[in-house]
Short mmCIF file of C-alpha atoms in Angstrom, two decimals:
data_model
loop_
_atom_site.label_atom_id
_atom_site.label_comp_id
_atom_site.label_asym_id
_atom_site.label_seq_id
_atom_site.Cartn_x
_atom_site.Cartn_y
_atom_site.Cartn_z
CA MET A 1 0.02 0.10 0.17
CA ARG A 2 1.58 3.62 -0.32
CA GLU A 3 0.66 7.31 -1.79
CA LEU A 4 -0.53 7.90 -5.45
CA THR A 5 1.94 9.50 -7.88
CA GLU A 6 1.61 12.83 -9.90
CA SER A 7 0.27 11.12 -12.66
CA GLU A 8 -1.76 8.66 -11.02
CA MET A 9 -3.51 11.35 -9.11
CA LYS A 10 -4.17 12.87 -12.44
CA THR A 11 -5.33 10.44 -14.01
CA LEU A 12 -7.75 9.15 -11.49
CA PHE A 13 -8.90 12.59 -10.99
CA ASP A 14 -9.19 13.18 -14.95
CA LYS A 15 -11.53 9.88 -14.77
CA VAL A 16 -13.51 11.49 -11.65
CA ALA A 17 -14.35 14.85 -12.98
CA ASN A 18 -15.77 13.31 -15.92
CA TYR A 19 -18.70 12.28 -13.68
CA THR A 20 -18.61 15.53 -11.29
CA GLY A 21 -18.07 18.53 -10.83
CA ARG A 22 -16.35 21.92 -9.32
CA SER A 23 -17.43 20.18 -6.15
CA LEU A 24 -15.33 17.41 -5.97
CA THR A 25 -12.73 19.14 -4.12
CA ASN A 26 -14.73 18.33 -1.00
CA LEU A 27 -13.78 14.91 -2.03
CA ILE A 28 -10.41 15.52 -0.35
CA ALA A 29 -11.50 18.70 1.18
CA PRO A 30 -10.55 18.28 5.84
CA PRO A 31 -14.98 17.44 7.47
CA SER A 32 -14.50 21.34 9.02
CA PRO A 33 -12.03 23.52 9.49
CA ASP A 34 -11.20 22.06 12.84
CA SER A 35 -10.81 18.33 12.44
CA ALA A 36 -8.02 16.99 12.85
CA PRO A 37 -5.74 16.78 10.11
CA SER A 38 -5.91 12.67 10.54
CA GLU A 39 -9.51 13.00 9.60
CA ARG A 40 -8.92 14.13 6.27
CA PHE A 41 -9.27 11.51 3.62
CA VAL A 42 -6.86 10.58 1.38
CA PHE A 43 -6.00 8.18 -1.33
CA ARG A 44 -3.84 4.83 -0.87
CA LEU A 45 -3.22 2.50 -4.26
CA HIS A 46 -2.84 -1.50 -2.94
CA GLU A 47 -1.84 -3.81 -5.58
CA SER A 48 -3.27 -1.40 -8.68
CA ARG A 49 -6.90 -0.79 -7.32
CA VAL A 50 -7.44 2.77 -5.81
CA TYR A 51 -8.33 3.62 -2.30
CA TYR A 52 -10.68 6.23 -1.17
CA LEU A 53 -10.69 6.46 3.21
CA LYS A 54 -9.61 8.25 5.95
CA LEU A 55 -6.06 9.70 6.78
CA ALA A 56 -5.94 7.71 10.20
CA LEU A 57 -7.52 4.31 9.07
CA ALA A 58 -4.30 4.27 6.06
CA ASN A 59 -2.34 5.17 9.10
CA LEU A 60 -3.40 1.52 10.90
CA ALA A 61 -3.52 0.04 8.10
CA VAL A 62 0.17 0.25 7.66
CA SER A 63 0.88 -2.17 9.74
CA VAL A 64 -0.39 -4.96 8.58
CA ALA A 65 2.02 -6.92 6.26
CA ARG A 66 1.12 -6.39 2.01
CA GLU A 67 0.58 -10.11 1.53
CA ASN A 68 -2.24 -9.98 4.47
CA LEU A 69 -4.35 -6.81 2.87
CA LEU A 70 -7.20 -7.82 1.54
CA SER A 71 -8.85 -3.96 1.04
CA LEU A 72 -9.92 -0.99 2.62
CA GLY A 73 -11.76 2.20 3.01
CA THR A 74 -13.51 1.79 -0.07
CA CYS A 75 -12.24 1.04 -3.75
CA LEU A 76 -12.18 3.95 -6.30
CA GLY A 77 -11.32 1.57 -9.32
CA LYS A 78 -8.28 0.68 -10.75
CA PHE A 79 -5.40 1.07 -12.64
CA THR A 80 -5.11 -0.94 -16.24
CA LYS A 81 -1.45 -2.49 -17.18
CA THR A 82 -1.93 0.32 -20.18
CA GLY A 83 -2.00 2.97 -16.55
CA LYS A 84 -5.10 4.16 -17.50
CA PHE A 85 -7.66 3.83 -14.46
CA ARG A 86 -10.84 1.74 -14.57
CA LEU A 87 -13.93 2.50 -12.15
CA HIS A 88 -16.01 0.33 -9.80
CA ILE A 89 -19.67 0.62 -9.24
CA THR A 90 -18.21 0.69 -5.31
CA ALA A 91 -17.15 4.35 -6.03
CA LEU A 92 -21.06 5.43 -6.86
CA ASP A 93 -21.61 6.00 -3.42
CA ILE A 94 -18.59 8.31 -3.04
CA ILE A 95 -19.52 9.93 -6.92
CA ALA A 96 -23.04 9.90 -7.54
CA PRO A 97 -23.98 13.22 -4.47
CA HIS A 98 -21.58 15.11 -6.32
CA ALA A 99 -22.56 14.36 -9.67
CA ARG A 100 -22.71 16.77 -12.52
CA TYR A 101 -24.84 15.19 -15.13
CA LYS A 102 -28.21 13.24 -14.12
CA ILE A 103 -30.55 10.56 -15.87
CA TRP A 104 -33.61 9.33 -13.44
CA ILE A 105 -35.04 6.27 -15.54
CA LYS A 106 -38.76 5.24 -14.91
CA PRO A 107 -39.29 1.73 -12.27
CA ASN A 108 -39.90 -0.61 -15.99
CA GLY A 109 -36.02 0.86 -16.84
CA GLU A 110 -34.52 -0.13 -13.57
CA MET A 111 -34.29 -3.90 -14.17
CA PRO A 112 -32.90 -3.92 -17.82
CA PHE A 113 -30.01 -1.45 -16.95
CA LEU A 114 -29.00 -3.07 -13.24
CA TYR A 115 -29.32 -6.44 -16.21
CA GLY A 116 -27.01 -4.64 -17.41
CA GLY A 117 -28.21 -3.06 -20.87
CA ASN A 118 -28.50 0.28 -22.13
CA ILE A 119 -31.05 3.03 -21.58
CA VAL A 120 -33.67 3.69 -24.70
CA LYS A 121 -35.27 6.23 -23.93
CA ALA A 122 -38.90 5.01 -24.10
CA HIS A 123 -37.46 4.09 -20.09
CA ILE A 124 -36.32 7.68 -18.87
CA GLY A 125 -38.34 9.93 -16.75
CA ARG A 126 -36.41 12.32 -16.54
CA TRP A 127 -32.86 14.46 -17.61
CA SER A 128 -30.07 17.15 -16.89
CA GLU A 129 -30.53 19.75 -19.37
CA ASP A 130 -28.13 20.81 -21.52
CA CYS A 131 -26.65 17.64 -21.54
CA PRO A 132 -23.63 17.09 -24.52
CA GLU A 133 -22.77 13.92 -26.59
CA HIS A 134 -20.91 11.27 -24.62
CA GLN A 135 -21.10 12.98 -21.92
CA ALA A 136 -20.33 10.77 -18.82
CA VAL A 137 -23.70 10.79 -16.20
CA VAL A 138 -24.45 8.66 -12.74
CA VAL A 139 -28.08 7.03 -13.85
CA TYR A 140 -30.55 7.44 -10.46
CA SER A 141 -34.35 5.32 -10.43
CA MET A 142 -37.28 8.34 -10.14
CA ASP A 143 -36.54 7.93 -5.51
CA ASP A 144 -33.59 9.30 -6.51
CA THR A 145 -31.26 6.07 -5.65
CA PRO A 146 -27.52 6.12 -6.88
CA LEU A 147 -28.08 2.97 -9.79
CA GLY A 148 -24.85 3.02 -11.67
CA PHE A 149 -23.03 5.32 -13.74
CA GLY A 150 -23.51 5.51 -18.02
CA VAL A 151 -22.37 7.61 -21.14
CA THR A 152 -24.53 9.47 -22.93
CA ALA A 153 -25.14 7.98 -26.31
CA ARG A 154 -26.59 11.42 -28.06
CA SER A 155 -27.15 15.29 -26.38
CA THR A 156 -30.44 16.41 -25.33
CA ALA A 157 -31.53 18.36 -27.87
CA GLU A 158 -31.07 14.89 -29.97
CA SER A 159 -33.02 12.50 -27.78
CA ARG A 160 -35.75 14.36 -27.63
CA ARG A 161 -36.36 14.01 -31.33
CA LEU A 162 -35.06 9.45 -31.00
CA ASP A 163 -37.77 6.93 -31.05
CA PRO A 164 -39.14 5.31 -28.34
CA THR A 165 -36.67 2.42 -28.34
CA GLY A 166 -33.10 4.28 -29.69
CA ILE A 167 -30.49 4.44 -27.01
CA THR A 168 -29.79 7.25 -25.24
CA CYS A 169 -27.00 6.01 -22.61
CA PHE A 170 -24.85 3.02 -22.86
CA ARG A 171 -24.55 1.22 -19.96
CA GLN A 172 -20.84 1.69 -17.49
CA ALA A 173 -21.44 0.14 -15.03
CA ASP A 174 -24.71 -0.93 -12.68
CA ILE A 175 -25.44 -2.18 -8.94
CA GLY A 176 -25.82 -5.21 -10.30
CA GLU A 177 -22.40 -5.70 -10.65
CA TYR A 178 -22.55 -7.08 -7.15
CA LEU A 179 -24.12 -9.90 -7.98
CA ARG A 180 -23.13 -10.67 -11.48
CA GLU A 181 -18.97 -9.83 -10.44
CA GLU A 182 -19.56 -11.09 -7.29
CA ASP A 183 -16.23 -13.80 -7.55
CA THR A 184 -14.13 -11.04 -9.25
CA LEU A 185 -15.08 -7.70 -7.89
CA PHE A 186 -13.17 -7.47 -4.67
CA THR A 187 -10.53 -10.71 -6.01
CA THR A 188 -7.19 -8.33 -7.81
CA MET B 1 55.47 19.21 -3.46
CA ALA B 2 59.36 18.67 -4.93
CA PRO B 3 60.39 22.24 -3.50
CA LEU B 4 58.87 21.49 0.34
CA ASN B 5 61.04 18.19 0.08
CA SER B 6 64.04 20.11 -0.96
CA SER B 7 63.91 22.63 1.43
CA ARG B 8 64.31 20.40 4.06
CA LYS B 9 66.99 18.61 3.05
CA LYS B 10 69.08 21.49 3.05
CA PRO B 11 69.25 22.11 6.29
CA SER B 12 70.07 18.52 7.20
CA GLY B 13 72.17 17.00 4.91
CA GLY B 14 74.17 20.25 3.34
CA LYS B 15 75.92 22.03 6.80
CA GLY B 16 77.01 18.61 8.76
CA SER B 17 78.37 18.31 12.41
CA SER B 18 77.17 22.51 12.54
CA SER B 19 73.75 21.56 12.32
CA SER B 20 73.69 20.35 15.68
CA ALA B 21 74.89 22.71 18.03
CA LYS B 22 72.62 25.99 15.59
CA HIS B 23 69.64 23.43 16.42
CA LYS B 24 70.86 23.77 20.61
CA ILE B 25 71.13 27.18 20.17
CA SER B 26 67.52 27.19 19.14
CA LYS B 27 66.10 25.52 21.76
CA ARG B 28 67.51 28.48 24.20
CA PRO B 29 64.32 31.07 25.95
CA GLY B 30 64.46 34.28 24.26
CA ILE B 31 65.87 33.42 20.80
CA VAL B 32 63.60 33.26 17.77
CA PRO B 33 63.69 30.47 16.26
CA PRO B 34 65.19 30.27 12.33
CA LEU B 35 62.69 28.07 10.48
CA GLN B 36 60.05 30.46 11.01
CA PRO B 37 61.58 33.33 9.05
CA LYS B 38 62.26 30.61 6.20
CA THR B 39 59.12 29.49 5.65
CA LYS B 40 57.96 32.78 6.17
CA SER B 41 60.50 34.33 2.91
CA ASN B 42 58.82 31.33 0.66
CA PRO B 43 55.81 33.22 -0.07
CA GLY B 44 54.87 30.56 -3.04
CA LEU B 45 55.14 27.29 -0.05
CA VAL B 46 52.31 29.80 2.30
CA LYS B 47 49.84 28.66 -0.98
CA LYS B 48 50.85 25.77 -1.95
CA LYS B 49 49.16 24.10 1.59
CA LYS B 50 45.99 26.67 1.21
CA ARG B 51 45.48 25.10 -2.17
CA ARG B 52 42.70 22.86 -1.78
CA VAL B 53 42.49 20.07 -4.12
CA TYR B 54 39.49 19.09 -5.69
CA THR B 55 38.46 15.01 -6.90
CA GLU B 56 36.61 14.55 -9.98
CA LYS B 57 33.63 14.20 -8.44
CA GLU B 58 33.11 17.14 -6.70
CA LEU B 59 33.29 19.32 -9.55
CA GLY B 60 31.24 17.39 -11.10
CA ILE B 61 32.81 17.06 -14.38
CA PRO B 62 31.14 14.42 -16.49
CA LYS B 63 34.03 11.37 -17.15
CA LEU B 64 35.23 10.52 -20.82
CA ASN B 65 34.95 8.29 -23.73
CA THR B 66 31.45 6.73 -21.05
CA ILE B 67 28.27 7.31 -21.92
CA LYS B 68 25.05 7.17 -19.49
CA PRO B 69 21.82 5.71 -19.61
CA VAL B 70 19.30 8.13 -19.62
CA GLY B 71 17.17 5.72 -16.59
CA VAL B 72 20.35 5.43 -14.71
CA ASP B 73 22.20 9.68 -14.58
CA ILE B 74 20.18 10.72 -11.42
CA PRO B 75 20.28 14.34 -10.69
CA LYS B 76 22.07 15.61 -7.84
CA GLY B 77 19.84 17.26 -4.96
CA LYS B 78 16.37 15.26 -6.26
CA LYS B 79 14.82 12.52 -4.21
CA ARG B 80 15.42 9.44 -5.91
CA GLY B 81 12.47 6.83 -7.34
CA LYS B 82 8.36 8.15 -7.49
CA VAL B 83 7.22 11.38 -6.46
CA PHE B 84 4.01 10.47 -4.11
CA VAL B 85 1.71 13.01 -3.68
CA ASP B 86 -0.25 12.72 -0.49
CA ASP B 87 -0.75 16.70 0.93
CA GLN B 88 -3.62 18.69 0.10
CA GLU B 89 -2.91 20.90 -1.26
CA GLY B 90 -0.62 19.18 -4.01
CA MET B 91 -3.67 17.05 -4.94
CA MET B 92 -5.92 20.86 -4.22
CA THR B 93 -3.67 21.69 -7.09
CA ILE B 94 -3.72 18.69 -9.16
CA LEU B 95 -7.24 18.71 -9.01
CA SER B 96 -7.51 22.86 -9.96
CA ILE B 97 -6.04 21.39 -13.78
CA VAL B 98 -8.44 18.55 -14.06
CA ASN B 99 -11.59 20.82 -13.14
CA ALA B 100 -10.90 23.49 -15.62
CA ASP B 101 -9.26 20.87 -18.31
CA LYS B 102 -12.73 19.46 -17.96
CA GLU B 103 -14.33 22.46 -17.43
CA GLY B 104 -13.03 23.54 -20.88
CA GLN B 105 -13.82 20.15 -23.07
CA ILE B 106 -16.98 20.54 -21.71
CA GLU B 107 -17.62 23.83 -22.80
CA SER B 108 -16.52 23.23 -26.35
CA LYS B 109 -18.89 20.45 -26.61
CA LEU B 110 -21.95 22.06 -26.12
CA MET B 111 -20.64 24.97 -28.33
CA LYS B 112 -20.00 22.59 -30.95
CA SER B 113 -23.77 20.91 -30.19
CA ARG B 114 -25.46 24.01 -29.95
CA HIS B 115 -23.57 25.36 -33.27
CA MET B 116 -24.56 21.35 -34.91
CA GLU B 117 -28.60 22.42 -33.75
CA GLU B 118 -28.12 25.65 -35.76
CA VAL B 119 -27.27 23.88 -38.62
CA ARG B 120 -29.75 20.88 -38.84
CA GLU B 121 -32.49 23.81 -37.75
CA ALA B 122 -32.24 25.85 -40.40
CA ARG B 123 -31.09 23.01 -43.21
CA GLN B 124 -34.73 21.83 -41.56
CA LYS B 125 -36.86 25.18 -42.67
CA GLU B 126 -34.65 25.44 -46.18
CA ALA B 127 -36.55 21.84 -46.82
CA GLU B 128 -39.79 22.78 -45.93
CA ALA B 129 -40.18 25.39 -47.18
CA ARG B 130 -38.91 24.08 -50.49
CA GLN B 131 -41.24 21.14 -49.74
CA GLU B 132 -44.38 23.68 -49.50
CA GLN B 133 -42.92 25.55 -53.15
CA LYS B 134 -43.79 22.33 -55.00
CA LYS B 135 -47.27 21.30 -53.14
CA SER B 136 -47.85 24.85 -54.29
CA LYS B 137 -47.22 24.72 -57.44
CA LEU B 138 -48.34 21.17 -57.67
CA ASP B 139 -51.42 22.39 -56.57
CA GLU B 140 -51.46 25.36 -59.28
CA THR B 141 -50.69 22.06 -62.15
CA LYS B 142 -53.75 20.38 -60.81
CA ASP B 143 -56.13 23.45 -60.54
CA SER B 144 -55.30 24.83 -63.99
CA LEU B 145 -55.35 20.90 -65.30
CA ARG B 146 -58.40 20.53 -63.90
CA ARG B 147 -59.20 23.70 -65.52
CA LYS B 148 -58.66 22.98 -68.42
CA GLY B 149 -60.47 19.44 -68.43
CA ARG B 150 -64.15 21.10 -67.80
CA ARG B 151 -63.38 23.47 -70.89
CA LYS B 152 -62.68 20.16 -72.95
CA LEU B 153 -65.76 18.24 -71.17
CA ASP B 154 -67.58 21.43 -72.31
CA LEU B 155 -66.55 21.69 -75.44
CA ASP B 156 -67.21 17.73 -76.18
CA LEU B 157 -70.30 17.73 -74.14
CA ASN B 158 -71.40 20.15 -77.22
CA GLY B 159 -70.13 18.79 -79.31
CA ALA B 160 -70.90 14.82 -78.15
CA VAL B 161 -75.17 16.59 -78.33
CA VAL B 162 -73.91 18.14 -82.27
CA LYS B 163 -73.29 14.54 -83.47
CA HIS B 164 -76.14 12.74 -81.86
CA GLN B 165 -78.45 15.00 -83.90
CA ASP B 166 -76.46 14.61 -86.58
CA GLU B 167 -75.94 10.68 -86.31
CA ASN B 168 -79.98 10.79 -85.82
CA LYS B 169 -80.45 12.56 -88.98
CA GLU B 170 -77.72 10.32 -90.58
CA SER B 171 -80.22 6.98 -89.63
CA LYS B 172 -83.15 8.71 -90.54
CA THR B 173 -82.20 9.43 -93.79
CA ARG B 174 -80.34 5.76 -94.34
CA ARG B 175 -83.54 4.08 -92.72
CA LYS B 176 -84.86 6.52 -96.12
CA ARG B 177 -82.38 5.38 -98.08
CA VAL B 178 -82.81 1.20 -97.05
CA SER B 179 -84.47 -0.56 -100.96
CA PHE B 180 -85.26 -3.56 -101.26
CA ALA B 181 -83.54 -5.25 -104.74
#
């Protein structure tokens, strides 16, 4: 387990900033101005996976041998061998509160999405205005429960003219992966 | 170093037995030792003692005829290995750079999509106008054809009536002409 290097940090923020707006700074800011320095959140790299956790917990984890340490904090995703960063569904809880563009899907569209399907226009309840094409979005159910990540297939203006079966959002990750990828999600 | 050795040798070798007597005299209190003024009088010798000899490593002179691979040469005064970012300021600066970059990208995307939308709307309007023009032209030709058709029909009807009358007349005349041989 170690801290991230400058280039790794930039790659990570590059990916996360696709989904979030300026409020991403809240992720690394201390919880309150008068809080202890160990209370702030940090990123740690362990076996190519990036974890988001409190500094106090990271300091405790130092005492665990590398081969004995399985996981710590919340896993955001992992670095591929080519140096790119792949976001995991486990990062949804951290990213969802800071999402910039959102898509809400109707109850009849929840199951198709959670089984790994793309979102068709007929299943969309509402969406953020002025969303460009190929923009990363966070997908919510109509009762504001975050369901996953996606990428818009068309801009909002274009998708208005689309027929009901046309794909408006490509799936990137969904919470159905907790079951579908159960065997591989937490293993290295 | 060579002149130093020669100067030391001179008093011991050249003067022989008298040198031992001189040494005895110098040890006596109140008399200045003869060696001290000798060293002071030779300024070159003092300078050479003070001069510091620098090694090649200290000067940082590259060795001749050696090639160092790019990764192997480590710059002086820099941390070896990876540079980690764990302090909040460092993370904030990287984040602000990334955020500004993303904002610019999204802004340009939006501008592009708006521009494309405008172009698309203009094209649609143009197509609609062309379609209307075609339709009106077709309607006009249809109307004109209808008018022409009516006139012809009227004429034809008159002609037909006339023809019928002629036929009747002809038939009447023909009947009269029938004769049995």
